[in-house]
PDB file of C-alpha atoms in Angstrom:
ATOM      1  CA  UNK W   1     184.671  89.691  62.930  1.00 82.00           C
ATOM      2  CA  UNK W   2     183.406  92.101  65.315  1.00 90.00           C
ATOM      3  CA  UNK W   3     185.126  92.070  68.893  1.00 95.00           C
ATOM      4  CA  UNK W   4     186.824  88.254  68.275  1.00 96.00           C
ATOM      5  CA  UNK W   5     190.624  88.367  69.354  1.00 97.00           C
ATOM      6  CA  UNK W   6     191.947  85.908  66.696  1.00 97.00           C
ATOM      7  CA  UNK W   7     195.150  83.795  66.180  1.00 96.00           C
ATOM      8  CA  UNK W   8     196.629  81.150  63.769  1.00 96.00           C
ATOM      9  CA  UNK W   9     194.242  78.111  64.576  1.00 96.00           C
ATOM     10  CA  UNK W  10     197.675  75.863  64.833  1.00 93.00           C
ATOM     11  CA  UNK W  11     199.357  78.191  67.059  1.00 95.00           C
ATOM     12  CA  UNK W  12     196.203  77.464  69.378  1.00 96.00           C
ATOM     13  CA  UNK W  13     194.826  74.225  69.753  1.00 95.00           C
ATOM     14  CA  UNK W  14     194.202  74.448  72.822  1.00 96.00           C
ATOM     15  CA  UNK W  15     191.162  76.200  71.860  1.00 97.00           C
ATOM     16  CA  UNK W  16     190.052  73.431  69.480  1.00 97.00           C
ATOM     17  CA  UNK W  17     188.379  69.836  69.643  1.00 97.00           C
ATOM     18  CA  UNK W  18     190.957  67.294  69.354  1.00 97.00           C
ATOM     19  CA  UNK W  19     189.315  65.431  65.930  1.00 97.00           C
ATOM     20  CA  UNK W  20     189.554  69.636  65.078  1.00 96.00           C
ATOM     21  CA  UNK W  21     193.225  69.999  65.918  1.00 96.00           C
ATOM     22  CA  UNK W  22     193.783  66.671  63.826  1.00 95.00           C
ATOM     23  CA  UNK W  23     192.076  67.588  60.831  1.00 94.00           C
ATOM     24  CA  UNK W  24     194.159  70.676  60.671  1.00 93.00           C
ATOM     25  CA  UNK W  25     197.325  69.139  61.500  1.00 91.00           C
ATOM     26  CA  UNK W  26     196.568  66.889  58.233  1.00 88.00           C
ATOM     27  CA  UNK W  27     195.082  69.950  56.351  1.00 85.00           C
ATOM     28  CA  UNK W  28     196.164  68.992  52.607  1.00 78.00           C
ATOM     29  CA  UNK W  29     198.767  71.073  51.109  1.00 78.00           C
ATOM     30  CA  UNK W  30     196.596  71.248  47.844  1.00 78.00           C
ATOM     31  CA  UNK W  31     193.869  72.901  49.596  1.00 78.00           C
ATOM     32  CA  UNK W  32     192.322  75.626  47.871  1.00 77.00           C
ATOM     33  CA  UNK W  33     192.624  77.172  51.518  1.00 83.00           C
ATOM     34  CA  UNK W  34     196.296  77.842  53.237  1.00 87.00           C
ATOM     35  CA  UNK W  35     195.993  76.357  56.841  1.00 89.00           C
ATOM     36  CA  UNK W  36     197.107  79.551  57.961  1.00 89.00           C
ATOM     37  CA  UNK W  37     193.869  81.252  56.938  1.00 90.00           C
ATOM     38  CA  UNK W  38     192.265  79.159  59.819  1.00 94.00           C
ATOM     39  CA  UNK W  39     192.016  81.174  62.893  1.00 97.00           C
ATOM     40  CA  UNK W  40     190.434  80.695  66.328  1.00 98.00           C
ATOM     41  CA  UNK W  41     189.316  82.954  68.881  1.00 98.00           C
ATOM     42  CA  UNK W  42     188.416  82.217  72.611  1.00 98.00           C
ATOM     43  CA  UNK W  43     185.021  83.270  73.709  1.00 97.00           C
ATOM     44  CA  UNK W  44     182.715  82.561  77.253  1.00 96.00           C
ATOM     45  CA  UNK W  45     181.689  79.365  76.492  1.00 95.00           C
ATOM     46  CA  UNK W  46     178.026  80.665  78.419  1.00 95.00           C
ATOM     47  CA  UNK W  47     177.653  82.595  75.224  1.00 94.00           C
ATOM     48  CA  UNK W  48     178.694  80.073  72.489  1.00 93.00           C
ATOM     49  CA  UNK W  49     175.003  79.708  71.697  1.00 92.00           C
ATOM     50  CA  UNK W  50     174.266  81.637  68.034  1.00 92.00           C
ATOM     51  CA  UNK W  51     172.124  84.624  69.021  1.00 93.00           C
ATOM     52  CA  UNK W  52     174.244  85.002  72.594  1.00 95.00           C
ATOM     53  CA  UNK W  53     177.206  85.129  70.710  1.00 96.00           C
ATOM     54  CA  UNK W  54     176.583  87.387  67.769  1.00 95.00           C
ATOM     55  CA  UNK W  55     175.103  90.125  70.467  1.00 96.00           C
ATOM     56  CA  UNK W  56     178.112  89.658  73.052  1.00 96.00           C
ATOM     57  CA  UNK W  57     180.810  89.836  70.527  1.00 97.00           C
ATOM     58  CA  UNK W  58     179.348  91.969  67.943  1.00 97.00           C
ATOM     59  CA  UNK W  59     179.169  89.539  64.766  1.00 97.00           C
ATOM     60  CA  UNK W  60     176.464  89.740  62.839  1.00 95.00           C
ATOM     61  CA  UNK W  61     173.901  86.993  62.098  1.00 95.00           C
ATOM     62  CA  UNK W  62     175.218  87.107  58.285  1.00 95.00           C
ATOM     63  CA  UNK W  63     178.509  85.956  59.173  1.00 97.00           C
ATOM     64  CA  UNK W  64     177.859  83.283  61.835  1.00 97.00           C
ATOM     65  CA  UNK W  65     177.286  79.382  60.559  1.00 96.00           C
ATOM     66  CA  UNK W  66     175.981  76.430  62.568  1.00 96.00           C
ATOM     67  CA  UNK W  67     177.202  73.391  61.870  1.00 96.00           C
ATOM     68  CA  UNK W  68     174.046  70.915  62.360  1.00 95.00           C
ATOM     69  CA  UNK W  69     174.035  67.403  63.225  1.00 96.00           C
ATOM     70  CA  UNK W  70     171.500  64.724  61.226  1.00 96.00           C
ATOM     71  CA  UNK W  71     170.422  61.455  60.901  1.00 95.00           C
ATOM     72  CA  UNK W  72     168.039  59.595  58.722  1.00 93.00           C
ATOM     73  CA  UNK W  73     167.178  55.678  58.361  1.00 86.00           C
ATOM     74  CA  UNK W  74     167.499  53.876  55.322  1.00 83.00           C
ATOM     75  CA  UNK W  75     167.553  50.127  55.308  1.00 81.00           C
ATOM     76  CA  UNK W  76     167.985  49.477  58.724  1.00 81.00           C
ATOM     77  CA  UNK W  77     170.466  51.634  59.345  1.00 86.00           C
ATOM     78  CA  UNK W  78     171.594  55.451  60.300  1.00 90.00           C
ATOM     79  CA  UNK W  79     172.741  57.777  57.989  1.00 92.00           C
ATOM     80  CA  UNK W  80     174.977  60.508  59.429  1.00 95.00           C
ATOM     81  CA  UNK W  81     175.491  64.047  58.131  1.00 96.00           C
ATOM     82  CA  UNK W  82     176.422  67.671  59.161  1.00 97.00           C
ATOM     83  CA  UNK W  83     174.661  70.733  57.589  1.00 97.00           C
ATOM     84  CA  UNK W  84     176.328  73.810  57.723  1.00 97.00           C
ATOM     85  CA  UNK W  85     173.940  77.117  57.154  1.00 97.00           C
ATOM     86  CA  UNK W  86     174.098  80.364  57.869  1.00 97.00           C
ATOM     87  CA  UNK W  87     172.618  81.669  61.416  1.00 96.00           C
ATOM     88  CA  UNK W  88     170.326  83.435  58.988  1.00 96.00           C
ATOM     89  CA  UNK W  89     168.917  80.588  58.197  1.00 96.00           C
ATOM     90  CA  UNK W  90     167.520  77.164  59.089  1.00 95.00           C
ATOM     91  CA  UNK W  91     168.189  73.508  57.281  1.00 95.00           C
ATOM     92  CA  UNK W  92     165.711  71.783  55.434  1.00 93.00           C
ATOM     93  CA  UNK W  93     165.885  68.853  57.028  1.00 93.00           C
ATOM     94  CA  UNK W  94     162.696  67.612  56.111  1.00 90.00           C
ATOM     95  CA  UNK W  95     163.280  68.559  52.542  1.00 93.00           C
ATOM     96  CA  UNK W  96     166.416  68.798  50.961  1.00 93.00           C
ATOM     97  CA  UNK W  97     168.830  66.979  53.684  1.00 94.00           C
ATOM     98  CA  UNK W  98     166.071  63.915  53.470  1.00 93.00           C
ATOM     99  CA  UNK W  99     166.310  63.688  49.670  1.00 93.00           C
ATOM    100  CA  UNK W 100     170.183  64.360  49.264  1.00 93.00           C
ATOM    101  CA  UNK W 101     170.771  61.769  52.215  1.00 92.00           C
ATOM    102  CA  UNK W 102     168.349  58.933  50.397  1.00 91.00           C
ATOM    103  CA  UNK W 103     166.036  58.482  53.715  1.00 93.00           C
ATOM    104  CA  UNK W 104     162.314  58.306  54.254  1.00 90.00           C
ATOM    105  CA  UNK W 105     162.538  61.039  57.079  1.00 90.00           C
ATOM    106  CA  UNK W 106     165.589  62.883  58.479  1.00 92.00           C
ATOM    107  CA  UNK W 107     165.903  65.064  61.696  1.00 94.00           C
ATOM    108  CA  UNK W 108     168.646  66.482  63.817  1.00 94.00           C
ATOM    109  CA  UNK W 109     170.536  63.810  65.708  1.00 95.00           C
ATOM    110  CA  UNK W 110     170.026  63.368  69.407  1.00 94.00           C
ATOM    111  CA  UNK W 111     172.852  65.439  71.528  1.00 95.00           C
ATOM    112  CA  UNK W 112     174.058  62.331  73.242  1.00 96.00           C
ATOM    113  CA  UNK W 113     175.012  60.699  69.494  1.00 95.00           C
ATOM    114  CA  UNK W 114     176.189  64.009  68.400  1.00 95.00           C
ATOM    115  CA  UNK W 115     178.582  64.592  70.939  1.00 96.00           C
ATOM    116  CA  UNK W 116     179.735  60.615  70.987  1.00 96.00           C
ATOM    117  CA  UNK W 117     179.908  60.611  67.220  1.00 96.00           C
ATOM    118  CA  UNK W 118     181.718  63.935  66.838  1.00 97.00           C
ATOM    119  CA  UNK W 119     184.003  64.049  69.827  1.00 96.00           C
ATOM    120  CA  UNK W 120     183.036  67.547  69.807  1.00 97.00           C
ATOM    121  CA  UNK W 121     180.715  69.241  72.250  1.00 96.00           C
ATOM    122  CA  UNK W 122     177.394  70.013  71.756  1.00 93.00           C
ATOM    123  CA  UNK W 123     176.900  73.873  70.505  1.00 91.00           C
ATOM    124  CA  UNK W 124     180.493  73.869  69.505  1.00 95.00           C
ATOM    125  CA  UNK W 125     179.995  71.312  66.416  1.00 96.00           C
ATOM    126  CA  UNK W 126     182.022  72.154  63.212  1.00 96.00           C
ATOM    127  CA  UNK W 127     182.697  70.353  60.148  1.00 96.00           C
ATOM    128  CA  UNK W 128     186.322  70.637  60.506  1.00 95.00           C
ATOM    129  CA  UNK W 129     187.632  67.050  61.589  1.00 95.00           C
ATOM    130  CA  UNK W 130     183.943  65.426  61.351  1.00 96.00           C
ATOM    131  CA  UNK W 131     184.110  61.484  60.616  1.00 95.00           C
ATOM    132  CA  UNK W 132     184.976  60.709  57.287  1.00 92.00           C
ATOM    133  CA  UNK W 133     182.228  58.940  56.346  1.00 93.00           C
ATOM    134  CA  UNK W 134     180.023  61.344  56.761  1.00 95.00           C
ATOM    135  CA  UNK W 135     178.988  63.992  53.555  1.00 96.00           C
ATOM    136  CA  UNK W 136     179.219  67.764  54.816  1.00 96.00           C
ATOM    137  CA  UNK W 137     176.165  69.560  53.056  1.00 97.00           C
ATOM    138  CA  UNK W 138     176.990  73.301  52.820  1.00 97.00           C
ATOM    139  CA  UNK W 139     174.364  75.755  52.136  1.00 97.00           C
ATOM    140  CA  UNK W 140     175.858  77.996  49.022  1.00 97.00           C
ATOM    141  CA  UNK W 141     175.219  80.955  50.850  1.00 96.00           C
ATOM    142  CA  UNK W 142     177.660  79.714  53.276  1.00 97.00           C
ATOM    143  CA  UNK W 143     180.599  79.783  50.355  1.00 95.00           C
ATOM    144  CA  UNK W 144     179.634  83.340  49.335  1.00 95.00           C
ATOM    145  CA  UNK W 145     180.674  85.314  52.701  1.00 95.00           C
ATOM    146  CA  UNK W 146     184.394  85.872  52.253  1.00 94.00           C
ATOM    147  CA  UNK W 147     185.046  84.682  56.315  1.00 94.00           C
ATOM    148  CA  UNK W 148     182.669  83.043  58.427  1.00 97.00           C
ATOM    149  CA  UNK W 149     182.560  81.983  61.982  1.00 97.00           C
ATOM    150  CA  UNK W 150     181.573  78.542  63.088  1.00 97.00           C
ATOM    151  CA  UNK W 151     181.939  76.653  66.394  1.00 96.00           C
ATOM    152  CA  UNK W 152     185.319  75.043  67.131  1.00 97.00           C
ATOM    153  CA  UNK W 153     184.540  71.578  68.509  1.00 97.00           C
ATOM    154  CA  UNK W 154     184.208  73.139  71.516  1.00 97.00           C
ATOM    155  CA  UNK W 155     182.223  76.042  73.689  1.00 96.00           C
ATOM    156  CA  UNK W 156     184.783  78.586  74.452  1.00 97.00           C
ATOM    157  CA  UNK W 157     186.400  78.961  71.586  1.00 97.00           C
ATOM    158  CA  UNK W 158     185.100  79.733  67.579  1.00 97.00           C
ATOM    159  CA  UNK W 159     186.952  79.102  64.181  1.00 97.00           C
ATOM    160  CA  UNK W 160     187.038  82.022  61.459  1.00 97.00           C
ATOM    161  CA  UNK W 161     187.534  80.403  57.943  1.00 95.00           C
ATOM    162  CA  UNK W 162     186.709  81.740  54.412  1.00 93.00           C
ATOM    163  CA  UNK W 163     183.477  80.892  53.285  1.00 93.00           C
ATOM    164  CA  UNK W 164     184.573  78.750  50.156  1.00 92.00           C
ATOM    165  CA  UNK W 165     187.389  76.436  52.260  1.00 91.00           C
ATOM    166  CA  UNK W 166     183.988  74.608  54.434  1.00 93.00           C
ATOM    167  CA  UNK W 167     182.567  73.902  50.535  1.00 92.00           C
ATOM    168  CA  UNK W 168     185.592  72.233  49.730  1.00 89.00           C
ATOM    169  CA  UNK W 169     186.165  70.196  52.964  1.00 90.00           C
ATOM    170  CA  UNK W 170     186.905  66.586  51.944  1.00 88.00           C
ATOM    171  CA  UNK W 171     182.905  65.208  51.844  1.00 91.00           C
ATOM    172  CA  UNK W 172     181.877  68.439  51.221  1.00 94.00           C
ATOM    173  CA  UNK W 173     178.387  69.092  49.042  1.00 95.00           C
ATOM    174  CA  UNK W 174     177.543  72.563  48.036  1.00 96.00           C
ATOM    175  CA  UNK W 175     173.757  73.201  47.740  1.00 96.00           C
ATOM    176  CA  UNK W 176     171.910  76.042  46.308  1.00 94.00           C
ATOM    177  CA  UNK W 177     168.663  75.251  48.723  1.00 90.00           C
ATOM    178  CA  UNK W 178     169.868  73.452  51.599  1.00 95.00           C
ATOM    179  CA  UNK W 179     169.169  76.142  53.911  1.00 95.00           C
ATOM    180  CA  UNK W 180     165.457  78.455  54.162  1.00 93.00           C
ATOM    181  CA  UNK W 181     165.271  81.906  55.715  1.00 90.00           C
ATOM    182  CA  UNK W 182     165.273  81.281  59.416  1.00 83.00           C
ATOM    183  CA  UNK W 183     161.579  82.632  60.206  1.00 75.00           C
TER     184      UNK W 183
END
């Protein structure tokens, strides 16, 4: 986790988006994941951007996940969903988000609806506490690394969670090729 200074994510949610703070106030009991195994850490929001962060606070690219923002049209209307790959890596959003999601063409959501639709803010995005309706498509890779790090909801702060408990998020979809070798 490199240089993070981390804490109980409940203890702190101060540090959290407020749908984020919610969806871990509800966390299930029956959750393959204990609650407590949620932590947070505070970080300069300036350097909440992936590469930024990973060389300020010494994680490593392999450990990092974005949580991406999509949308794709399908019968007159928008189809929302988040894609969560490792920093490693890039989403196929032109490939296998478009076909999972049923659209003709899929591409990341503006900021503007992001941030609206999320309540979260924009480079802080994390599937924890994401609308309901929306599926969460997980990259398997993602559910292999024993913790990752993810935004928060927010810019100065980041969540550290085990790998498997964002594949079994309610809406969650593990995919073996959601994600390509970032280039």
């Amino acid at each position: 986790m490199g240089t993070l200074k981390t804490e109980p994510a409940r203890s702190r949610l101060d540090l959290l988006a407020p749908p984020v703070a919610a969806a871990l106030e509800q966390w299930p009991a029956h959750a393959p994941i204990d609650v407590g195994d949620v932590l947070v850490a505070p970080i300069d929001a300036e350097l909440a951007d992936t590469t930024a962060f990973c060389a300020a606070y010494e994680v490593g690219l392999d450990v990092s996940a974005n949580c991406v923002v999509v949308a794709g049209r399908r019968e007159g209307g928008v189809r929302h969903a988040a894609c969560v790959v490792l920093a490693t890596t890039r989403a196929d959003v032109n490939g296998m988000v478009r076909r999972t999601l049923g659209v003709r063409k899929a591409s990341f959501a503006p900021m503007a609806d992001a941030v609206d639709l999320t309540g979260m803010e924009y480079g802080g995005i994390t599937p924890i506490g994401l609308p309901e309706s929306w599926p969460i498509l997980v990259d398997a890779r993602v559910i292999a690394i024993p913790h990752v790090i993810v935004g928060s909801g927010l810019r100065h702060s980041k969540i550290v969670v085990p790998g498997p408990a964002l594949g079994a998020l309610p809406g969650a979809t593990v995919l073996e090729d959601l994600a390509k070798p970032a280039k």
